[in-house]
Each structure stands twice: as C-alpha cells, then as structure tokens.
PDB file of C-alpha atoms in Angstrom:
ATOM      1  CA  UNK O  16      12.643  20.832  34.985  1.00 43.00           C
ATOM      2  CA  UNK O  17      11.206  23.599  32.828  1.00 46.00           C
ATOM      3  CA  UNK O  18       9.463  26.400  34.668  1.00 46.00           C
ATOM      4  CA  UNK O  19       5.848  26.903  33.693  1.00 46.00           C
ATOM      5  CA  UNK O  20       5.579  30.114  31.649  1.00 46.00           C
ATOM      6  CA  UNK O  21       3.229  32.773  32.978  1.00 43.00           C
ATOM      7  CA  UNK O  22       1.175  34.115  30.100  1.00 45.00           C
ATOM      8  CA  UNK O  23      -1.375  36.897  30.382  1.00 46.00           C
ATOM      9  CA  UNK O  24      -4.994  35.910  29.863  1.00 50.00           C
ATOM     10  CA  UNK O  25      -5.849  36.827  26.276  1.00 61.00           C
ATOM     11  CA  UNK O  26      -9.075  36.440  24.382  1.00 70.00           C
ATOM     12  CA  UNK O  27      -9.091  36.227  20.588  1.00 76.00           C
ATOM     13  CA  UNK O  28      -9.717  39.534  18.858  1.00 76.00           C
ATOM     14  CA  UNK O  29     -10.715  37.978  15.539  1.00 78.00           C
ATOM     15  CA  UNK O  30     -14.075  36.443  14.717  1.00 89.00           C
ATOM     16  CA  UNK O  31     -14.288  32.898  16.063  1.00 94.00           C
ATOM     17  CA  UNK O  32     -16.053  30.252  13.940  1.00 95.00           C
ATOM     18  CA  UNK O  33     -18.420  28.552  16.370  1.00 96.00           C
ATOM     19  CA  UNK O  34     -18.896  24.811  16.643  1.00 97.00           C
ATOM     20  CA  UNK O  35     -22.059  23.665  14.895  1.00 97.00           C
ATOM     21  CA  UNK O  36     -24.452  20.917  15.947  1.00 96.00           C
ATOM     22  CA  UNK O  37     -23.368  18.902  12.909  1.00 96.00           C
ATOM     23  CA  UNK O  38     -19.682  19.300  13.810  1.00 96.00           C
ATOM     24  CA  UNK O  39     -20.320  18.190  17.392  1.00 96.00           C
ATOM     25  CA  UNK O  40     -22.451  15.253  16.227  1.00 96.00           C
ATOM     26  CA  UNK O  41     -19.689  14.104  13.877  1.00 95.00           C
ATOM     27  CA  UNK O  42     -17.100  14.227  16.659  1.00 94.00           C
ATOM     28  CA  UNK O  43     -19.449  12.561  19.156  1.00 93.00           C
ATOM     29  CA  UNK O  44     -20.184   9.712  16.756  1.00 92.00           C
ATOM     30  CA  UNK O  45     -16.475   8.852  16.657  1.00 91.00           C
ATOM     31  CA  UNK O  46     -16.050   8.738  20.418  1.00 90.00           C
ATOM     32  CA  UNK O  47     -14.940   5.254  21.503  1.00 88.00           C
ATOM     33  CA  UNK O  48     -17.105   3.498  24.073  1.00 85.00           C
ATOM     34  CA  UNK O  49     -14.460   1.199  25.546  1.00 86.00           C
ATOM     35  CA  UNK O  50     -12.132   3.802  27.081  1.00 87.00           C
ATOM     36  CA  UNK O  51     -11.716   4.311  30.816  1.00 91.00           C
ATOM     37  CA  UNK O  52     -13.014   7.674  32.084  1.00 94.00           C
ATOM     38  CA  UNK O  53     -10.847  10.508  33.352  1.00 94.00           C
ATOM     39  CA  UNK O  54     -10.837  12.098  36.829  1.00 95.00           C
ATOM     40  CA  UNK O  55     -14.526  13.073  36.600  1.00 95.00           C
ATOM     41  CA  UNK O  56     -15.572   9.426  36.203  1.00 95.00           C
ATOM     42  CA  UNK O  57     -17.944  10.205  33.312  1.00 95.00           C
ATOM     43  CA  UNK O  58     -17.739   7.463  30.639  1.00 94.00           C
ATOM     44  CA  UNK O  59     -17.781   8.198  26.916  1.00 93.00           C
ATOM     45  CA  UNK O  60     -21.188   6.577  26.416  1.00 94.00           C
ATOM     46  CA  UNK O  61     -22.866   9.218  28.602  1.00 94.00           C
ATOM     47  CA  UNK O  62     -21.518  12.079  26.504  1.00 95.00           C
ATOM     48  CA  UNK O  63     -22.437  10.279  23.282  1.00 94.00           C
ATOM     49  CA  UNK O  64     -26.045  10.075  24.475  1.00 94.00           C
ATOM     50  CA  UNK O  65     -26.126  13.725  25.559  1.00 95.00           C
ATOM     51  CA  UNK O  66     -24.802  14.785  22.156  1.00 96.00           C
ATOM     52  CA  UNK O  67     -27.430  12.711  20.353  1.00 94.00           C
ATOM     53  CA  UNK O  68     -30.353  13.879  22.536  1.00 94.00           C
ATOM     54  CA  UNK O  69     -29.467  17.350  23.875  1.00 94.00           C
ATOM     55  CA  UNK O  70     -26.376  18.624  22.025  1.00 95.00           C
ATOM     56  CA  UNK O  71     -26.977  22.232  23.122  1.00 94.00           C
ATOM     57  CA  UNK O  72     -26.063  21.261  26.707  1.00 93.00           C
ATOM     58  CA  UNK O  73     -22.486  20.665  25.583  1.00 96.00           C
ATOM     59  CA  UNK O  74     -22.349  22.913  22.529  1.00 97.00           C
ATOM     60  CA  UNK O  75     -22.820  26.147  24.464  1.00 96.00           C
ATOM     61  CA  UNK O  76     -20.016  25.279  26.892  1.00 96.00           C
ATOM     62  CA  UNK O  77     -17.537  24.369  24.154  1.00 97.00           C
ATOM     63  CA  UNK O  78     -18.312  27.505  22.155  1.00 97.00           C
ATOM     64  CA  UNK O  79     -17.823  29.692  25.220  1.00 96.00           C
ATOM     65  CA  UNK O  80     -14.396  28.114  25.642  1.00 97.00           C
ATOM     66  CA  UNK O  81     -13.463  29.010  22.057  1.00 96.00           C
ATOM     67  CA  UNK O  82     -14.812  32.547  22.367  1.00 96.00           C
ATOM     68  CA  UNK O  83     -12.944  33.197  25.614  1.00 96.00           C
ATOM     69  CA  UNK O  84      -9.752  31.375  24.614  1.00 96.00           C
ATOM     70  CA  UNK O  85     -10.080  29.316  27.777  1.00 97.00           C
ATOM     71  CA  UNK O  86      -9.504  25.596  28.344  1.00 98.00           C
ATOM     72  CA  UNK O  87     -11.088  24.758  31.743  1.00 97.00           C
ATOM     73  CA  UNK O  88      -8.637  23.689  34.433  1.00 97.00           C
ATOM     74  CA  UNK O  89     -10.473  20.443  35.399  1.00 96.00           C
ATOM     75  CA  UNK O  90     -10.144  19.284  31.794  1.00 97.00           C
ATOM     76  CA  UNK O  91      -6.361  19.674  32.039  1.00 97.00           C
ATOM     77  CA  UNK O  92      -6.032  17.116  34.815  1.00 96.00           C
ATOM     78  CA  UNK O  93      -5.241  13.475  34.077  1.00 96.00           C
ATOM     79  CA  UNK O  94      -5.351  10.356  36.222  1.00 95.00           C
ATOM     80  CA  UNK O  95      -2.112   8.366  36.062  1.00 93.00           C
ATOM     81  CA  UNK O  96      -2.510   4.595  35.708  1.00 91.00           C
ATOM     82  CA  UNK O  97       0.388   2.135  35.532  1.00 88.00           C
ATOM     83  CA  UNK O  98      -0.127  -0.922  33.322  1.00 87.00           C
ATOM     84  CA  UNK O  99       2.210  -3.958  33.499  1.00 90.00           C
ATOM     85  CA  UNK O 100       4.294  -4.625  30.379  1.00 84.00           C
ATOM     86  CA  UNK O 101       3.684  -8.251  29.504  1.00 84.00           C
ATOM     87  CA  UNK O 102       5.407 -10.738  31.814  1.00 84.00           C
ATOM     88  CA  UNK O 103       8.155  -8.453  33.102  1.00 84.00           C
ATOM     89  CA  UNK O 104       9.051  -8.520  36.843  1.00 89.00           C
ATOM     90  CA  UNK O 105       6.427  -6.506  38.702  1.00 88.00           C
ATOM     91  CA  UNK O 106       8.945  -5.215  41.262  1.00 89.00           C
ATOM     92  CA  UNK O 107      10.789  -3.174  38.605  1.00 88.00           C
ATOM     93  CA  UNK O 108       9.526   0.345  37.784  1.00 83.00           C
ATOM     94  CA  UNK O 109      10.490  -0.188  34.126  1.00 78.00           C
ATOM     95  CA  UNK O 110       7.985  -3.052  33.949  1.00 87.00           C
ATOM     96  CA  UNK O 111       5.075  -0.606  33.867  1.00 87.00           C
ATOM     97  CA  UNK O 112       3.698   1.615  31.131  1.00 82.00           C
ATOM     98  CA  UNK O 113       2.243   4.948  32.355  1.00 83.00           C
ATOM     99  CA  UNK O 114      -1.166   5.833  30.915  1.00 87.00           C
ATOM    100  CA  UNK O 115      -2.929   9.156  31.502  1.00 91.00           C
ATOM    101  CA  UNK O 116      -6.740   9.190  31.568  1.00 95.00           C
ATOM    102  CA  UNK O 117      -8.323  12.513  30.595  1.00 95.00           C
ATOM    103  CA  UNK O 118     -11.906  13.719  30.978  1.00 96.00           C
ATOM    104  CA  UNK O 119     -13.887  12.923  27.837  1.00 94.00           C
ATOM    105  CA  UNK O 120     -15.571  16.327  27.616  1.00 96.00           C
ATOM    106  CA  UNK O 121     -12.123  17.894  27.440  1.00 97.00           C
ATOM    107  CA  UNK O 122     -11.200  15.502  24.649  1.00 95.00           C
ATOM    108  CA  UNK O 123     -14.292  16.655  22.750  1.00 96.00           C
ATOM    109  CA  UNK O 124     -12.910  20.184  22.695  1.00 98.00           C
ATOM    110  CA  UNK O 125      -9.465  18.834  21.818  1.00 98.00           C
ATOM    111  CA  UNK O 126     -10.944  17.061  18.792  1.00 97.00           C
ATOM    112  CA  UNK O 127     -12.558  20.294  17.612  1.00 97.00           C
ATOM    113  CA  UNK O 128      -9.247  22.145  17.937  1.00 98.00           C
ATOM    114  CA  UNK O 129      -7.272  19.320  16.304  1.00 98.00           C
ATOM    115  CA  UNK O 130      -9.584  19.153  13.293  1.00 96.00           C
ATOM    116  CA  UNK O 131      -9.273  22.899  12.705  1.00 97.00           C
ATOM    117  CA  UNK O 132      -5.523  22.922  13.280  1.00 98.00           C
ATOM    118  CA  UNK O 133      -5.064  20.048  10.819  1.00 97.00           C
ATOM    119  CA  UNK O 134      -7.137  21.894   8.213  1.00 97.00           C
ATOM    120  CA  UNK O 135      -4.945  24.994   8.565  1.00 97.00           C
ATOM    121  CA  UNK O 136      -1.717  22.997   8.308  1.00 98.00           C
ATOM    122  CA  UNK O 137      -2.951  21.151   5.222  1.00 96.00           C
ATOM    123  CA  UNK O 138      -3.998  24.391   3.513  1.00 97.00           C
ATOM    124  CA  UNK O 139      -0.656  26.059   4.225  1.00 96.00           C
ATOM    125  CA  UNK O 140       1.659  23.032   3.789  1.00 94.00           C
ATOM    126  CA  UNK O 141       2.590  23.650   7.397  1.00 94.00           C
ATOM    127  CA  UNK O 142       4.167  20.244   8.008  1.00 97.00           C
ATOM    128  CA  UNK O 143       7.264  19.146   6.096  1.00 96.00           C
ATOM    129  CA  UNK O 144       6.854  16.272   3.660  1.00 94.00           C
ATOM    130  CA  UNK O 145       9.760  14.670   5.555  1.00 94.00           C
ATOM    131  CA  UNK O 146       7.582  14.102   8.639  1.00 97.00           C
ATOM    132  CA  UNK O 147       5.774  10.763   8.462  1.00 97.00           C
ATOM    133  CA  UNK O 148       4.438  10.411  12.000  1.00 97.00           C
ATOM    134  CA  UNK O 149       1.013  11.660  13.142  1.00 96.00           C
ATOM    135  CA  UNK O 150       0.241  12.991   9.650  1.00 96.00           C
ATOM    136  CA  UNK O 151      -2.859  11.867   7.771  1.00 92.00           C
ATOM    137  CA  UNK O 152      -1.994   9.718   4.766  1.00 94.00           C
ATOM    138  CA  UNK O 153       1.621   9.056   5.802  1.00 95.00           C
ATOM    139  CA  UNK O 154       3.072   5.952   7.428  1.00 96.00           C
ATOM    140  CA  UNK O 155       6.241   4.142   8.460  1.00 95.00           C
ATOM    141  CA  UNK O 156       6.248   2.468   5.040  1.00 97.00           C
ATOM    142  CA  UNK O 157       6.404   5.892   3.391  1.00 96.00           C
ATOM    143  CA  UNK O 158       9.315   6.885   5.639  1.00 95.00           C
ATOM    144  CA  UNK O 159      11.228   3.721   4.756  1.00 94.00           C
ATOM    145  CA  UNK O 160      10.566   4.236   1.047  1.00 94.00           C
ATOM    146  CA  UNK O 161      11.830   7.821   1.266  1.00 92.00           C
ATOM    147  CA  UNK O 162      15.075   6.624   2.852  1.00 91.00           C
ATOM    148  CA  UNK O 163      15.413   3.823   0.302  1.00 90.00           C
ATOM    149  CA  UNK O 164      15.188   6.357  -2.533  1.00 90.00           C
ATOM    150  CA  UNK O 165      18.518   7.782  -1.368  1.00 87.00           C
ATOM    151  CA  UNK O 166      20.012   4.332  -0.759  1.00 85.00           C
ATOM    152  CA  UNK O 167      18.975   2.977  -4.154  1.00 86.00           C
ATOM    153  CA  UNK O 168      20.216   6.051  -6.010  1.00 83.00           C
ATOM    154  CA  UNK O 169      23.621   5.698  -4.359  1.00 81.00           C
ATOM    155  CA  UNK O 170      23.835   2.023  -5.303  1.00 79.00           C
ATOM    156  CA  UNK O 171      22.894   2.206  -8.983  1.00 79.00           C
ATOM    157  CA  UNK O 172      25.199   2.270 -11.984  1.00 76.00           C
ATOM    158  CA  UNK O 173      28.662   0.764 -12.519  1.00 72.00           C
ATOM    159  CA  UNK O 174      30.554  -0.210  -9.364  1.00 71.00           C
ATOM    160  CA  UNK O 175      33.164   2.521  -9.824  1.00 66.00           C
ATOM    161  CA  UNK O 176      30.410   5.161  -9.788  1.00 75.00           C
ATOM    162  CA  UNK O 177      28.446   3.836  -6.838  1.00 80.00           C
ATOM    163  CA  UNK O 178      28.447   5.811  -3.618  1.00 84.00           C
ATOM    164  CA  UNK O 179      28.361   5.038   0.063  1.00 86.00           C
ATOM    165  CA  UNK O 180      25.177   5.839   1.932  1.00 87.00           C
ATOM    166  CA  UNK O 181      25.206   6.520   5.658  1.00 89.00           C
ATOM    167  CA  UNK O 182      22.205   6.739   7.951  1.00 92.00           C
ATOM    168  CA  UNK O 183      22.375   8.138  11.476  1.00 94.00           C
ATOM    169  CA  UNK O 184      19.296   7.492  13.624  1.00 95.00           C
ATOM    170  CA  UNK O 185      18.903  10.030  16.422  1.00 95.00           C
ATOM    171  CA  UNK O 186      17.028   9.542  19.675  1.00 92.00           C
ATOM    172  CA  UNK O 187      15.555  12.381  21.739  1.00 94.00           C
ATOM    173  CA  UNK O 188      15.667  11.729  25.478  1.00 91.00           C
ATOM    174  CA  UNK O 189      12.228  11.795  27.107  1.00 90.00           C
ATOM    175  CA  UNK O 190      10.973  13.562  23.996  1.00 93.00           C
ATOM    176  CA  UNK O 191       7.248  14.143  24.490  1.00 92.00           C
ATOM    177  CA  UNK O 192       7.623  15.140  28.133  1.00 91.00           C
ATOM    178  CA  UNK O 193      10.366  17.673  27.382  1.00 93.00           C
ATOM    179  CA  UNK O 194       8.800  19.935  24.754  1.00 96.00           C
ATOM    180  CA  UNK O 195       8.745  23.486  26.195  1.00 97.00           C
ATOM    181  CA  UNK O 196       5.272  25.034  25.990  1.00 98.00           C
ATOM    182  CA  UNK O 197       6.627  28.423  24.922  1.00 97.00           C
ATOM    183  CA  UNK O 198       8.340  26.795  21.930  1.00 97.00           C
ATOM    184  CA  UNK O 199       5.103  25.101  20.894  1.00 98.00           C
ATOM    185  CA  UNK O 200       3.304  28.451  20.975  1.00 97.00           C
ATOM    186  CA  UNK O 201       6.119  30.089  18.995  1.00 97.00           C
ATOM    187  CA  UNK O 202       5.760  27.393  16.333  1.00 98.00           C
ATOM    188  CA  UNK O 203       1.986  27.907  16.142  1.00 98.00           C
ATOM    189  CA  UNK O 204       2.446  31.650  15.661  1.00 97.00           C
ATOM    190  CA  UNK O 205       5.193  31.100  13.076  1.00 97.00           C
ATOM    191  CA  UNK O 206       2.821  28.910  11.079  1.00 98.00           C
ATOM    192  CA  UNK O 207       0.178  31.651  11.232  1.00 97.00           C
ATOM    193  CA  UNK O 208      -2.344  29.466  13.029  1.00 98.00           C
ATOM    194  CA  UNK O 209      -5.582  31.451  13.577  1.00 97.00           C
ATOM    195  CA  UNK O 210      -5.396  33.630  16.666  1.00 96.00           C
ATOM    196  CA  UNK O 211      -8.366  32.035  18.414  1.00 97.00           C
ATOM    197  CA  UNK O 212      -6.698  28.612  18.180  1.00 98.00           C
ATOM    198  CA  UNK O 213      -3.407  29.991  19.518  1.00 98.00           C
ATOM    199  CA  UNK O 214      -5.292  31.585  22.437  1.00 97.00           C
ATOM    200  CA  UNK O 215      -7.058  28.407  23.508  1.00 98.00           C
ATOM    201  CA  UNK O 216      -3.932  26.295  22.977  1.00 98.00           C
ATOM    202  CA  UNK O 217      -2.021  28.713  25.196  1.00 98.00           C
ATOM    203  CA  UNK O 218      -4.636  28.066  27.869  1.00 98.00           C
ATOM    204  CA  UNK O 219      -4.503  24.326  27.152  1.00 98.00           C
ATOM    205  CA  UNK O 220      -0.740  24.322  27.768  1.00 98.00           C
ATOM    206  CA  UNK O 221      -0.894  25.871  31.220  1.00 97.00           C
ATOM    207  CA  UNK O 222      -1.771  24.730  34.736  1.00 96.00           C
ATOM    208  CA  UNK O 223      -1.775  21.071  33.775  1.00 97.00           C
ATOM    209  CA  UNK O 224      -1.572  18.364  36.426  1.00 97.00           C
ATOM    210  CA  UNK O 225      -1.365  14.616  36.927  1.00 95.00           C
ATOM    211  CA  UNK O 226      -3.349  12.915  39.694  1.00 95.00           C
ATOM    212  CA  UNK O 227      -2.219   9.640  41.243  1.00 90.00           C
ATOM    213  CA  UNK O 228      -2.917   7.709  44.392  1.00 84.00           C
ATOM    214  CA  UNK O 229      -5.817   8.971  46.464  1.00 80.00           C
ATOM    215  CA  UNK O 230      -4.793  12.579  47.005  1.00 84.00           C
ATOM    216  CA  UNK O 231      -1.517  13.272  45.192  1.00 92.00           C
ATOM    217  CA  UNK O 232      -1.493  16.024  42.572  1.00 94.00           C
ATOM    218  CA  UNK O 233       1.627  16.908  40.595  1.00 95.00           C
ATOM    219  CA  UNK O 234       1.921  19.973  38.395  1.00 96.00           C
ATOM    220  CA  UNK O 235       3.110  19.503  34.814  1.00 95.00           C
ATOM    221  CA  UNK O 236       5.206  22.332  33.372  1.00 95.00           C
ATOM    222  CA  UNK O 237       6.319  21.068  29.961  1.00 95.00           C
ATOM    223  CA  UNK O 238       5.685  18.452  27.317  1.00 95.00           C
ATOM    224  CA  UNK O 239       2.764  17.458  25.127  1.00 95.00           C
ATOM    225  CA  UNK O 240       0.079  15.798  27.294  1.00 91.00           C
ATOM    226  CA  UNK O 241       0.303  12.014  27.273  1.00 85.00           C
ATOM    227  CA  UNK O 242      -2.940  10.282  26.330  1.00 87.00           C
ATOM    228  CA  UNK O 243      -4.349  13.477  24.848  1.00 94.00           C
ATOM    229  CA  UNK O 244      -5.877  14.120  21.435  1.00 96.00           C
ATOM    230  CA  UNK O 245      -3.763  17.206  20.733  1.00 98.00           C
ATOM    231  CA  UNK O 246      -0.399  15.961  22.000  1.00 96.00           C
ATOM    232  CA  UNK O 247       0.842  14.341  18.756  1.00 97.00           C
ATOM    233  CA  UNK O 248      -0.053  17.222  16.436  1.00 98.00           C
ATOM    234  CA  UNK O 249       1.415  19.813  18.811  1.00 98.00           C
ATOM    235  CA  UNK O 250       4.639  17.819  18.855  1.00 98.00           C
ATOM    236  CA  UNK O 251       5.040  17.712  15.073  1.00 98.00           C
ATOM    237  CA  UNK O 252       4.198  21.423  14.798  1.00 98.00           C
ATOM    238  CA  UNK O 253       7.074  22.260  17.150  1.00 98.00           C
ATOM    239  CA  UNK O 254       9.408  19.630  15.648  1.00 98.00           C
ATOM    240  CA  UNK O 255       8.776  20.775  12.083  1.00 97.00           C
ATOM    241  CA  UNK O 256      11.388  23.526  12.302  1.00 96.00           C
ATOM    242  CA  UNK O 257      14.091  20.869  12.685  1.00 96.00           C
ATOM    243  CA  UNK O 258      13.261  19.453   9.262  1.00 94.00           C
ATOM    244  CA  UNK O 259      13.683  22.901   7.710  1.00 92.00           C
ATOM    245  CA  UNK O 260      16.978  24.060   9.247  1.00 89.00           C
ATOM    246  CA  UNK O 261      19.769  24.992   6.850  1.00 82.00           C
ATOM    247  CA  UNK O 262      22.568  22.460   6.951  1.00 77.00           C
ATOM    248  CA  UNK O 263      26.164  23.754   6.866  1.00 70.00           C
ATOM    249  CA  UNK O 264      28.118  23.478   3.638  1.00 52.00           C
ATOM    250  CA  UNK O 265      26.891  22.862   0.128  1.00 45.00           C
ATOM    251  CA  UNK O 266      27.512  19.159  -0.207  1.00 47.00           C
ATOM    252  CA  UNK O 267      25.076  17.025  -2.160  1.00 47.00           C
ATOM    253  CA  UNK O 268      22.948  14.855   0.105  1.00 46.00           C
ATOM    254  CA  UNK O 269      23.321  17.200   3.053  1.00 42.00           C
ATOM    255  CA  UNK O 270      20.401  19.559   2.510  1.00 41.00           C
ATOM    256  CA  UNK O 271      17.614  19.648   5.082  1.00 39.00           C
ATOM    257  CA  UNK O 272      15.706  17.192   2.875  1.00 44.00           C
ATOM    258  CA  UNK O 273      18.094  14.448   4.027  1.00 82.00           C
ATOM    259  CA  UNK O 274      16.389  14.469   7.434  1.00 93.00           C
ATOM    260  CA  UNK O 275      13.524  11.988   7.678  1.00 95.00           C
ATOM    261  CA  UNK O 276      11.269  11.951  10.738  1.00 96.00           C
ATOM    262  CA  UNK O 277       8.617   9.701  12.190  1.00 96.00           C
ATOM    263  CA  UNK O 278       7.174  11.618  15.140  1.00 95.00           C
ATOM    264  CA  UNK O 279      10.173  12.256  17.426  1.00 95.00           C
ATOM    265  CA  UNK O 280      12.499   9.775  15.694  1.00 95.00           C
ATOM    266  CA  UNK O 281      14.694  11.361  13.046  1.00 95.00           C
ATOM    267  CA  UNK O 282      17.247   9.897  10.666  1.00 95.00           C
ATOM    268  CA  UNK O 283      19.912  11.720   8.675  1.00 93.00           C
ATOM    269  CA  UNK O 284      20.704  10.098   5.330  1.00 91.00           C
ATOM    270  CA  UNK O 285      23.610  11.153   3.116  1.00 87.00           C
ATOM    271  CA  UNK O 286      25.744   9.810   0.268  1.00 85.00           C
ATOM    272  CA  UNK O 287      29.337  10.367  -0.860  1.00 83.00           C
ATOM    273  CA  UNK O 288      32.155   8.533  -2.604  1.00 80.00           C
ATOM    274  CA  UNK O 289      34.321   7.848   0.461  1.00 80.00           C
ATOM    275  CA  UNK O 290      33.836   7.437   4.190  1.00 82.00           C
ATOM    276  CA  UNK O 291      36.177  10.372   4.826  1.00 84.00           C
ATOM    277  CA  UNK O 292      33.958  12.692   2.795  1.00 82.00           C
ATOM    278  CA  UNK O 293      30.857  11.276   4.455  1.00 84.00           C
ATOM    279  CA  UNK O 294      32.270  12.079   7.878  1.00 84.00           C
ATOM    280  CA  UNK O 295      33.417  15.517   6.734  1.00 83.00           C
ATOM    281  CA  UNK O 296      29.949  16.355   5.445  1.00 81.00           C
ATOM    282  CA  UNK O 297      27.769  14.720   8.095  1.00 87.00           C
ATOM    283  CA  UNK O 298      29.490  15.805  11.293  1.00 88.00           C
ATOM    284  CA  UNK O 299      28.789  19.553  10.863  1.00 89.00           C
ATOM    285  CA  UNK O 300      25.187  18.712  10.006  1.00 89.00           C
ATOM    286  CA  UNK O 301      24.836  16.549  13.097  1.00 91.00           C
ATOM    287  CA  UNK O 302      26.237  19.460  15.096  1.00 92.00           C
ATOM    288  CA  UNK O 303      23.563  21.717  13.566  1.00 92.00           C
ATOM    289  CA  UNK O 304      20.860  19.274  14.659  1.00 94.00           C
ATOM    290  CA  UNK O 305      22.329  19.114  18.168  1.00 94.00           C
ATOM    291  CA  UNK O 306      22.362  22.927  18.375  1.00 94.00           C
ATOM    292  CA  UNK O 307      18.714  23.068  17.294  1.00 96.00           C
ATOM    293  CA  UNK O 308      17.804  20.497  19.925  1.00 96.00           C
ATOM    294  CA  UNK O 309      19.612  22.446  22.649  1.00 95.00           C
ATOM    295  CA  UNK O 310      18.017  25.738  21.586  1.00 95.00           C
ATOM    296  CA  UNK O 311      14.588  24.078  21.608  1.00 95.00           C
ATOM    297  CA  UNK O 312      15.042  22.563  25.059  1.00 94.00           C
ATOM    298  CA  UNK O 313      15.462  18.978  23.875  1.00 96.00           C
ATOM    299  CA  UNK O 314      18.337  16.586  24.533  1.00 94.00           C
ATOM    300  CA  UNK O 315      19.813  13.999  22.187  1.00 93.00           C
ATOM    301  CA  UNK O 316      20.464  10.617  23.765  1.00 90.00           C
ATOM    302  CA  UNK O 317      23.979   9.877  22.544  1.00 88.00           C
ATOM    303  CA  UNK O 318      23.932   6.315  23.902  1.00 89.00           C
ATOM    304  CA  UNK O 319      20.865   5.490  21.800  1.00 89.00           C
ATOM    305  CA  UNK O 320      22.107   7.110  18.593  1.00 91.00           C
ATOM    306  CA  UNK O 321      22.834   4.525  15.902  1.00 93.00           C
ATOM    307  CA  UNK O 322      24.762   4.772  12.631  1.00 90.00           C
ATOM    308  CA  UNK O 323      24.703   2.337   9.736  1.00 89.00           C
ATOM    309  CA  UNK O 324      26.447   2.174   6.375  1.00 86.00           C
ATOM    310  CA  UNK O 325      24.259   1.108   3.439  1.00 82.00           C
ATOM    311  CA  UNK O 326      26.142   0.327   0.243  1.00 76.00           C
ATOM    312  CA  UNK O 327      26.556  -2.067  -2.658  1.00 69.00           C
ATOM    313  CA  UNK O 328      30.225  -1.101  -3.117  1.00 65.00           C
ATOM    314  CA  UNK O 329      32.541  -4.091  -2.850  1.00 63.00           C
ATOM    315  CA  UNK O 330      35.050  -2.426  -0.596  1.00 62.00           C
ATOM    316  CA  UNK O 331      35.251   0.682   1.542  1.00 60.00           C
ATOM    317  CA  UNK O 332      36.986   2.005   4.634  1.00 63.00           C
ATOM    318  CA  UNK O 333      35.002   1.638   7.834  1.00 63.00           C
ATOM    319  CA  UNK O 334      34.071   4.982   9.449  1.00 61.00           C
ATOM    320  CA  UNK O 335      35.962   5.968  12.597  1.00 63.00           C
ATOM    321  CA  UNK O 336      34.191   5.222  15.885  1.00 56.00           C
TER     322      UNK O 336
END
C-alpha cells in the first residue's frame, strides 16, 4: 500500500479567480436530484434550493476554499455502499459492486475545479489526442476508428504488399485505486496547471477516508476517489505521460502514436511485413510501457493482457506464445 505523502500546507501566491453567482447557479442547475446523499445526509435538492434562493451562503465558503487552497476534510470522506451485481450469488464478495457516496457540497467544489482544469487542458492541448476516455467530444467509437485506420492501411493494396497488424490490449491491475497522489500532482505541475488549482488539488488528495458499517473509518492513501467528480480527469492527467513516451527504435508503426487509450485501458497497434519483425519491434516497446507503469506505481496484469493479429494476408506465421 502506498504511504500517504506529507505535504506542507501551501496557499496560492497568484491571484485566484473567484467563483461567481452565475458560475455557481450554472453548476447547481446541473446537480442531479436522484442521487443518494453522502455522509452528511444532505440531499442534492436541498443544496439546489439554497443556491437558487441564498447562493451567498455557499458561495463564500467555496471561495474561501479556493483562496486558502484547502479542501475541507469532511468533504473528503465517502460512505461505502455495496450493490449486488444482477443475479450473482450473494455469498460471494465478487457479486457486489462498491459505490462511494460523497457529500454534495464537496462535489459542488469539485465541479468548479473540474471545469477550470478542463478549460486549461483544452487551451494547452494538455491531453493527448490518443486518449478517448473521459474527454469531452471523444468516445469509444472514436477509439475504434483510430485503431481501424492502422488496420485498414495495413490491409490495402496488392496482397504481396499488405502488412500484418498486431494489437496488444493491456490491463492495469486495480488501476484507479493505485494512482499515487504525488504522481498526479507532478503531472498537474508538468502541464502548468494554475497554482491555485494545484494547491487545492493537493489538499483534495490528502487525508481521504472511506466510512462503512456504523463506526468503521479507513484511511485512503492513493488512487483517484471512486464516485467523485474529479477522479476521471485526474486519472487521465496522470496517465497522459504514457501516451507521450518515446518508444525504442525507429520502426514505422512503433511511435508513441501507436498507443490508443480509453481511460485506463490502452492498446498498442503496430504493422510490419512478418510476424518476426512485429515481435522484434513490439517487444521493446511493451517493455518501455511496463517500465513506465512500474515507475508510476502501476502494475500491468499479465494474465489479462490480450494480443490479436488483424490482417487480410492469406498466409502468415503465427506469433510465438
């Protein structure tokens, strides 16, 4: 288990753009009304009404959080609820899906931060165009089409000129729960995210806890918070560096652009004339990905890694197992 990093309390030194009434009203209007409340028991509908009638009651608190770079500790606690998965045997732990319920007022602040972080990343092209998960305007269909571009190019032309195309789908073990907080902060700084956002996100990623049962409280020391607003975008910020690593060698099809990601799932796609050359080119690149994962504190699940050959060639040698 990762040890929780101990960061000094730091307030932003730059000017902080405060949340406006209009910004809060826009976020409040999009709050769902059918979600279960977090540990404080306050339902979404109550906050929606406060925002519509007396927004200053909430606005002042949220702005103080931004100014001080502080995410309040009670807002970093989540109630763990286990939901049965369909008709699976109830006596098996794997038959339940864990859901974390977070206080709605904390999610209000998360939405403010997320909106501003997204704006910065869009302005700076901070997320690779090879990431298709959790990115506005991108979908699984886009990811499939990107992979098919490589496949179709390899399979066009006369048969003697067609190439083999290999795809290796990689699985990260316990991905979202394993992301080290220090690495997320490093990625935010590397992408030149405004200092005030880095400060409050540093606070957000500290002293987190899960509550379950009547009195049990368990500290969380790594990972992007499940059930949170910010979790997905923080993941792709940290994961983005993987899509930009330099692949070994200078073989066509093996640049970093041959990695295609949807959230934590990543596929490596490459083409070459023979299976021997495919293996020779892909194996060092797979090693580079594995080294990045290890350096980042993530673990590849070898048993869940899948490889497939995609080709229109009439005959070829099967890759070695």
